[in-house]
């Protein structure tokens, strides 16, 4: 039995239920937070991103409806004194500030008067925001112990590995296998993503089960460090080997989306992880990297050459030029409403001028103003800070490794936000929300005060 299979010392502590009343921290409920979040994760990664409940918007994805239920669950738990968690949770305050910033922007949009299309888009943005908050808050406050957290991580890695397999099959077979995942009773809104051409060598882009090629590449890049974490520290040999396979598939599928964003995100995530690895582990991943490059070359010839050309020809790339041409438009809207912006998601794509602002930070500046940008930036900084505090408190190697992986996820989110409107895409947004919540979780689990570490609700 590996050391990872031994219960975490914190999990063996009693949890405070009421005054002088304690219970086991490893108490297992039939349906707990991790169970619900795990179901949402499977639905998020396995079902196509355009598959929704009939007559709803893209916010009506089954996984997102569960996230909305999580928000309602968290709010109800906060309303009852007997359901409150004993200890504090800093990430709640920063998520609250993020909510307030969006509400102020929403009110600013209403006050300026909105056409029907922009009003609907703003309402959709707020609905998606509550789903984002639900995923983050329920994870930060509701996970009972390290064992349940590790279980959730395993399910996320396995589900992301499935999404990577879908992408690889799309790239190698030239068949959109995601069309076979359409469940009766749900409807496809706007059609499946399909393939998109890119480069001069007849290469095509794949999106797995997500709604965009860049989103796919960013999500799989963000998940690679967590696959490595599970591959190193899972309880059983099967779990470790299966996670290693998922990590390899995630790394292989990343370039197949033919996205500079994905390559930069993957490189950044791994660079952040390297300092905490031993030299032996670094050499091992160098060999695995060579194997991944060989696998990509065999499975989809020409992809690496196309990616190389994309990086070498950045100065003449029409996609880069399209992004820079939008800067004048950003300046125009910013001068009109610099502090609170036009209102969440009210800058709609212009089909006549082909205007799509592929930059989350600039998009937030236009729609949420300076207040919105600061709120989003502070949320990322807060998540990183909590993970760093947990890293400094941790004495176990696996805990420290997880904290660094959570830091890498925030760094990736900040960087890719400059290359596409990341929070518009729900698979990426909910994945980010889960990792923000986990930053609060590891902060709580590593806190020196046992009452703060307590995750069980108070009951009579």
mmCIF file of N, CA and C in Angstrom, residues 222-293:
data_model
loop_
_atom_site.group_PDB
_atom_site.id
_atom_site.type_symbol
_atom_site.label_atom_id
_atom_site.label_comp_id
_atom_site.label_asym_id
_atom_site.label_seq_id
_atom_site.Cartn_x
_atom_site.Cartn_y
_atom_site.Cartn_z
ATOM 1 N N UNK A 222 -5.230 23.152 -18.936
ATOM 2 C CA UNK A 222 -5.428 23.414 -17.522
ATOM 3 C C UNK A 222 -5.509 22.118 -16.714
ATOM 4 N N UNK A 223 -6.014 21.052 -17.343
ATOM 5 C CA UNK A 223 -6.229 19.796 -16.625
ATOM 6 C C UNK A 223 -4.976 18.933 -16.537
ATOM 7 N N UNK A 224 -3.964 19.170 -17.378
ATOM 8 C CA UNK A 224 -2.775 18.311 -17.387
ATOM 9 C C UNK A 224 -2.085 18.253 -16.021
ATOM 10 N N UNK A 225 -1.831 19.386 -15.329
ATOM 11 C CA UNK A 225 -1.191 19.285 -14.006
ATOM 12 C C UNK A 225 -1.989 18.453 -13.008
ATOM 13 N N UNK A 226 -3.305 18.479 -13.100
ATOM 14 C CA UNK A 226 -4.126 17.701 -12.167
ATOM 15 C C UNK A 226 -4.089 16.219 -12.532
ATOM 16 N N UNK A 227 -3.971 15.915 -13.822
ATOM 17 C CA UNK A 227 -3.788 14.520 -14.214
ATOM 18 C C UNK A 227 -2.459 13.996 -13.682
ATOM 19 N N UNK A 228 -1.424 14.821 -13.747
ATOM 20 C CA UNK A 228 -0.126 14.434 -13.194
ATOM 21 C C UNK A 228 -0.235 14.231 -11.690
ATOM 22 N N UNK A 229 -0.987 15.118 -11.023
ATOM 23 C CA UNK A 229 -1.154 14.993 -9.573
ATOM 24 C C UNK A 229 -1.822 13.670 -9.206
ATOM 25 N N UNK A 230 -2.902 13.341 -9.882
ATOM 26 C CA UNK A 230 -3.600 12.093 -9.587
ATOM 27 C C UNK A 230 -2.722 10.901 -9.939
ATOM 28 N N UNK A 231 -1.961 11.001 -11.039
ATOM 29 C CA UNK A 231 -1.075 9.912 -11.447
ATOM 30 C C UNK A 231 0.019 9.662 -10.415
ATOM 31 N N UNK A 232 0.389 10.670 -9.670
ATOM 32 C CA UNK A 232 1.438 10.520 -8.656
ATOM 33 C C UNK A 232 0.893 10.069 -7.305
ATOM 34 N N UNK A 233 -0.297 10.535 -6.942
ATOM 35 C CA UNK A 233 -0.709 10.379 -5.548
ATOM 36 C C UNK A 233 -2.032 9.650 -5.342
ATOM 37 N N UNK A 234 -2.632 9.101 -6.373
ATOM 38 C CA UNK A 234 -3.879 8.355 -6.182
ATOM 39 C C UNK A 234 -3.637 7.130 -5.309
ATOM 40 N N UNK A 235 -4.696 6.605 -4.736
ATOM 41 C CA UNK A 235 -4.569 5.546 -3.738
ATOM 42 C C UNK A 235 -4.123 4.215 -4.339
ATOM 43 N N UNK A 236 -4.672 3.835 -5.481
ATOM 44 C CA UNK A 236 -4.384 2.519 -6.043
ATOM 45 C C UNK A 236 -3.538 2.632 -7.289
ATOM 46 N N UNK A 237 -2.890 1.528 -7.652
ATOM 47 C CA UNK A 237 -2.056 1.501 -8.851
ATOM 48 C C UNK A 237 -2.901 1.732 -10.103
ATOM 49 N N UNK A 238 -4.098 1.156 -10.132
ATOM 50 C CA UNK A 238 -4.970 1.357 -11.294
ATOM 51 C C UNK A 238 -5.323 2.830 -11.460
ATOM 52 N N UNK A 239 -5.682 3.506 -10.359
ATOM 53 C CA UNK A 239 -6.029 4.917 -10.438
ATOM 54 C C UNK A 239 -4.852 5.747 -10.942
ATOM 55 N N UNK A 240 -3.658 5.424 -10.468
ATOM 56 C CA UNK A 240 -2.484 6.180 -10.893
ATOM 57 C C UNK A 240 -2.194 5.964 -12.378
ATOM 58 N N UNK A 241 -2.263 4.723 -12.820
ATOM 59 C CA UNK A 241 -1.969 4.430 -14.225
ATOM 60 C C UNK A 241 -3.039 5.008 -15.155
ATOM 61 N N UNK A 242 -4.281 4.917 -14.731
ATOM 62 C CA UNK A 242 -5.350 5.456 -15.558
ATOM 63 C C UNK A 242 -5.236 6.977 -15.657
ATOM 64 N N UNK A 243 -4.907 7.639 -14.559
ATOM 65 C CA UNK A 243 -4.716 9.092 -14.581
ATOM 66 C C UNK A 243 -3.521 9.469 -15.456
ATOM 67 N N UNK A 244 -2.449 8.661 -15.403
ATOM 68 C CA UNK A 244 -1.287 8.928 -16.266
ATOM 69 C C UNK A 244 -1.681 8.824 -17.732
ATOM 70 N N UNK A 245 -2.500 7.827 -18.068
ATOM 71 C CA UNK A 245 -2.980 7.694 -19.446
ATOM 72 C C UNK A 245 -3.820 8.900 -19.841
ATOM 73 N N UNK A 246 -4.697 9.337 -18.944
ATOM 74 C CA UNK A 246 -5.518 10.516 -19.224
ATOM 75 C C UNK A 246 -4.648 11.753 -19.435
ATOM 76 N N UNK A 247 -3.612 11.917 -18.593
ATOM 77 C CA UNK A 247 -2.718 13.055 -18.754
ATOM 78 C C UNK A 247 -2.004 13.028 -20.091
ATOM 79 N N UNK A 248 -1.564 11.848 -20.512
ATOM 80 C CA UNK A 248 -0.886 11.722 -21.808
ATOM 81 C C UNK A 248 -1.850 12.062 -22.944
ATOM 82 N N UNK A 249 -3.087 11.582 -22.851
ATOM 83 C CA UNK A 249 -4.079 11.876 -23.880
ATOM 84 C C UNK A 249 -4.427 13.364 -23.913
ATOM 85 N N UNK A 250 -4.507 13.985 -22.746
ATOM 86 C CA UNK A 250 -4.772 15.424 -22.690
ATOM 87 C C UNK A 250 -3.663 16.209 -23.382
ATOM 88 N N UNK A 251 -2.409 15.836 -23.107
ATOM 89 C CA UNK A 251 -1.273 16.533 -23.722
ATOM 90 C C UNK A 251 -1.242 16.310 -25.233
ATOM 91 N N UNK A 252 -1.579 15.103 -25.683
ATOM 92 C CA UNK A 252 -1.575 14.799 -27.121
ATOM 93 C C UNK A 252 -2.698 15.534 -27.840
ATOM 94 N N UNK A 253 -3.862 15.608 -27.215
ATOM 95 C CA UNK A 253 -5.013 16.241 -27.881
ATOM 96 C C UNK A 253 -4.878 17.755 -27.960
ATOM 97 N N UNK A 254 -4.081 18.354 -27.072
ATOM 98 C CA UNK A 254 -3.967 19.814 -27.036
ATOM 99 C C UNK A 254 -3.540 20.419 -28.378
ATOM 100 N N UNK A 255 -2.453 19.963 -29.006
ATOM 101 C CA UNK A 255 -2.062 20.578 -30.274
ATOM 102 C C UNK A 255 -3.025 20.293 -31.423
ATOM 103 N N UNK A 256 -3.845 19.271 -31.293
ATOM 104 C CA UNK A 256 -4.739 18.908 -32.387
ATOM 105 C C UNK A 256 -5.844 19.923 -32.602
ATOM 106 N N UNK A 257 -6.050 20.802 -31.625
ATOM 107 C CA UNK A 257 -7.006 21.892 -31.826
ATOM 108 C C UNK A 257 -6.403 23.003 -32.680
ATOM 109 N N UNK A 258 -5.098 22.912 -32.928
ATOM 110 C CA UNK A 258 -4.339 23.895 -33.737
ATOM 111 C C UNK A 258 -4.591 25.297 -33.195
ATOM 112 N N UNK A 259 -4.210 25.484 -31.958
ATOM 113 C CA UNK A 259 -4.436 26.753 -31.274
ATOM 114 C C UNK A 259 -3.163 27.187 -30.561
ATOM 115 N N UNK A 260 -2.715 28.407 -30.852
ATOM 116 C CA UNK A 260 -1.572 28.956 -30.128
ATOM 117 C C UNK A 260 -1.884 29.069 -28.644
ATOM 118 N N UNK A 261 -3.129 29.429 -28.330
ATOM 119 C CA UNK A 261 -3.535 29.569 -26.934
ATOM 120 C C UNK A 261 -3.293 28.285 -26.157
ATOM 121 N N UNK A 262 -3.675 27.153 -26.741
ATOM 122 C CA UNK A 262 -3.513 25.882 -26.057
ATOM 123 C C UNK A 262 -2.060 25.546 -25.797
ATOM 124 N N UNK A 263 -1.189 25.807 -26.769
ATOM 125 C CA UNK A 263 0.233 25.507 -26.602
ATOM 126 C C UNK A 263 0.841 26.387 -25.514
ATOM 127 N N UNK A 264 0.516 27.678 -25.548
ATOM 128 C CA UNK A 264 1.035 28.600 -24.530
ATOM 129 C C UNK A 264 0.511 28.207 -23.147
ATOM 130 N N UNK A 265 -0.773 27.856 -23.065
ATOM 131 C CA UNK A 265 -1.364 27.475 -21.779
ATOM 132 C C UNK A 265 -0.721 26.217 -21.224
ATOM 133 N N UNK A 266 -0.496 25.224 -22.070
ATOM 134 C CA UNK A 266 0.125 23.976 -21.617
ATOM 135 C C UNK A 266 1.555 24.217 -21.155
ATOM 136 N N UNK A 267 2.297 25.015 -21.927
ATOM 137 C CA UNK A 267 3.680 25.314 -21.553
ATOM 138 C C UNK A 267 3.729 26.066 -20.219
ATOM 139 N N UNK A 268 2.834 27.034 -20.034
ATOM 140 C CA UNK A 268 2.806 27.803 -18.798
ATOM 141 C C UNK A 268 2.470 26.911 -17.607
ATOM 142 N N UNK A 269 1.469 26.041 -17.777
ATOM 143 C CA UNK A 269 1.070 25.159 -16.678
ATOM 144 C C UNK A 269 2.213 24.254 -16.256
ATOM 145 N N UNK A 270 2.941 23.704 -17.204
ATOM 146 C CA UNK A 270 4.038 22.794 -16.884
ATOM 147 C C UNK A 270 5.230 23.536 -16.293
ATOM 148 N N UNK A 271 5.504 24.734 -16.791
ATOM 149 C CA UNK A 271 6.617 25.524 -16.251
ATOM 150 C C UNK A 271 6.379 25.844 -14.781
ATOM 151 N N UNK A 272 5.132 26.146 -14.414
ATOM 152 C CA UNK A 272 4.829 26.441 -13.017
ATOM 153 C C UNK A 272 4.989 25.192 -12.156
ATOM 154 N N UNK A 273 4.708 24.012 -12.736
ATOM 155 C CA UNK A 273 4.799 22.778 -11.968
ATOM 156 C C UNK A 273 6.237 22.296 -11.771
ATOM 157 N N UNK A 274 7.120 22.627 -12.694
ATOM 158 C CA UNK A 274 8.480 22.071 -12.684
ATOM 159 C C UNK A 274 9.225 22.311 -11.370
ATOM 160 N N UNK A 275 9.186 23.505 -10.765
ATOM 161 C CA UNK A 275 9.985 23.723 -9.553
ATOM 162 C C UNK A 275 9.667 22.777 -8.400
ATOM 163 N N UNK A 276 8.462 22.254 -8.322
ATOM 164 C CA UNK A 276 8.114 21.379 -7.202
ATOM 165 C C UNK A 276 8.439 19.921 -7.498
ATOM 166 N N UNK A 277 8.856 19.620 -8.730
ATOM 167 C CA UNK A 277 9.188 18.250 -9.106
ATOM 168 C C UNK A 277 10.644 17.937 -8.783
ATOM 169 N N UNK A 278 10.908 16.685 -8.525
ATOM 170 C CA UNK A 278 12.289 16.224 -8.383
ATOM 171 C C UNK A 278 12.926 16.123 -9.768
ATOM 172 N N UNK A 279 14.261 16.028 -9.811
ATOM 173 C CA UNK A 279 14.939 15.916 -11.103
ATOM 174 C C UNK A 279 14.554 14.630 -11.817
ATOM 175 N N UNK A 280 14.348 13.579 -11.063
ATOM 176 C CA UNK A 280 13.936 12.326 -11.679
ATOM 177 C C UNK A 280 12.591 12.480 -12.382
ATOM 178 N N UNK A 281 11.678 13.171 -11.732
ATOM 179 C CA UNK A 281 10.364 13.377 -12.333
ATOM 180 C C UNK A 281 10.459 14.293 -13.552
ATOM 181 N N UNK A 282 11.331 15.286 -13.485
ATOM 182 C CA UNK A 282 11.509 16.179 -14.643
ATOM 183 C C UNK A 282 12.022 15.412 -15.850
ATOM 184 N N UNK A 283 12.999 14.536 -15.637
ATOM 185 C CA UNK A 283 13.520 13.741 -16.754
ATOM 186 C C UNK A 283 12.444 12.799 -17.293
ATOM 187 N N UNK A 284 11.641 12.248 -16.401
ATOM 188 C CA UNK A 284 10.567 11.356 -16.840
ATOM 189 C C UNK A 284 9.601 12.084 -17.765
ATOM 190 N N UNK A 285 9.249 13.307 -17.413
ATOM 191 C CA UNK A 285 8.305 14.046 -18.239
ATOM 192 C C UNK A 285 8.963 14.551 -19.525
ATOM 193 N N UNK A 286 10.267 14.718 -19.527
ATOM 194 C CA UNK A 286 10.941 15.028 -20.787
ATOM 195 C C UNK A 286 10.781 13.870 -21.766
ATOM 196 N N UNK A 287 10.969 12.644 -21.293
ATOM 197 C CA UNK A 287 10.786 11.480 -22.148
ATOM 198 C C UNK A 287 9.334 11.341 -22.599
ATOM 199 N N UNK A 288 8.415 11.588 -21.683
ATOM 200 C CA UNK A 288 7.006 11.515 -22.054
ATOM 201 C C UNK A 288 6.648 12.588 -23.075
ATOM 202 N N UNK A 289 7.288 13.759 -22.963
ATOM 203 C CA UNK A 289 7.055 14.814 -23.943
ATOM 204 C C UNK A 289 7.492 14.399 -25.331
ATOM 205 N N UNK A 290 8.647 13.733 -25.415
ATOM 206 C CA UNK A 290 9.114 13.226 -26.711
ATOM 207 C C UNK A 290 8.137 12.196 -27.260
ATOM 208 N N UNK A 291 7.628 11.328 -26.363
ATOM 209 C CA UNK A 291 6.647 10.320 -26.789
ATOM 210 C C UNK A 291 5.362 10.979 -27.271
ATOM 211 N N UNK A 292 4.951 12.059 -26.604
ATOM 212 C CA UNK A 292 3.741 12.758 -27.018
ATOM 213 C C UNK A 292 3.914 13.390 -28.395
ATOM 214 N N UNK A 293 5.078 13.998 -28.637
ATOM 215 C CA UNK A 293 5.341 14.594 -29.951
ATOM 216 C C UNK A 293 5.312 13.516 -31.034
#
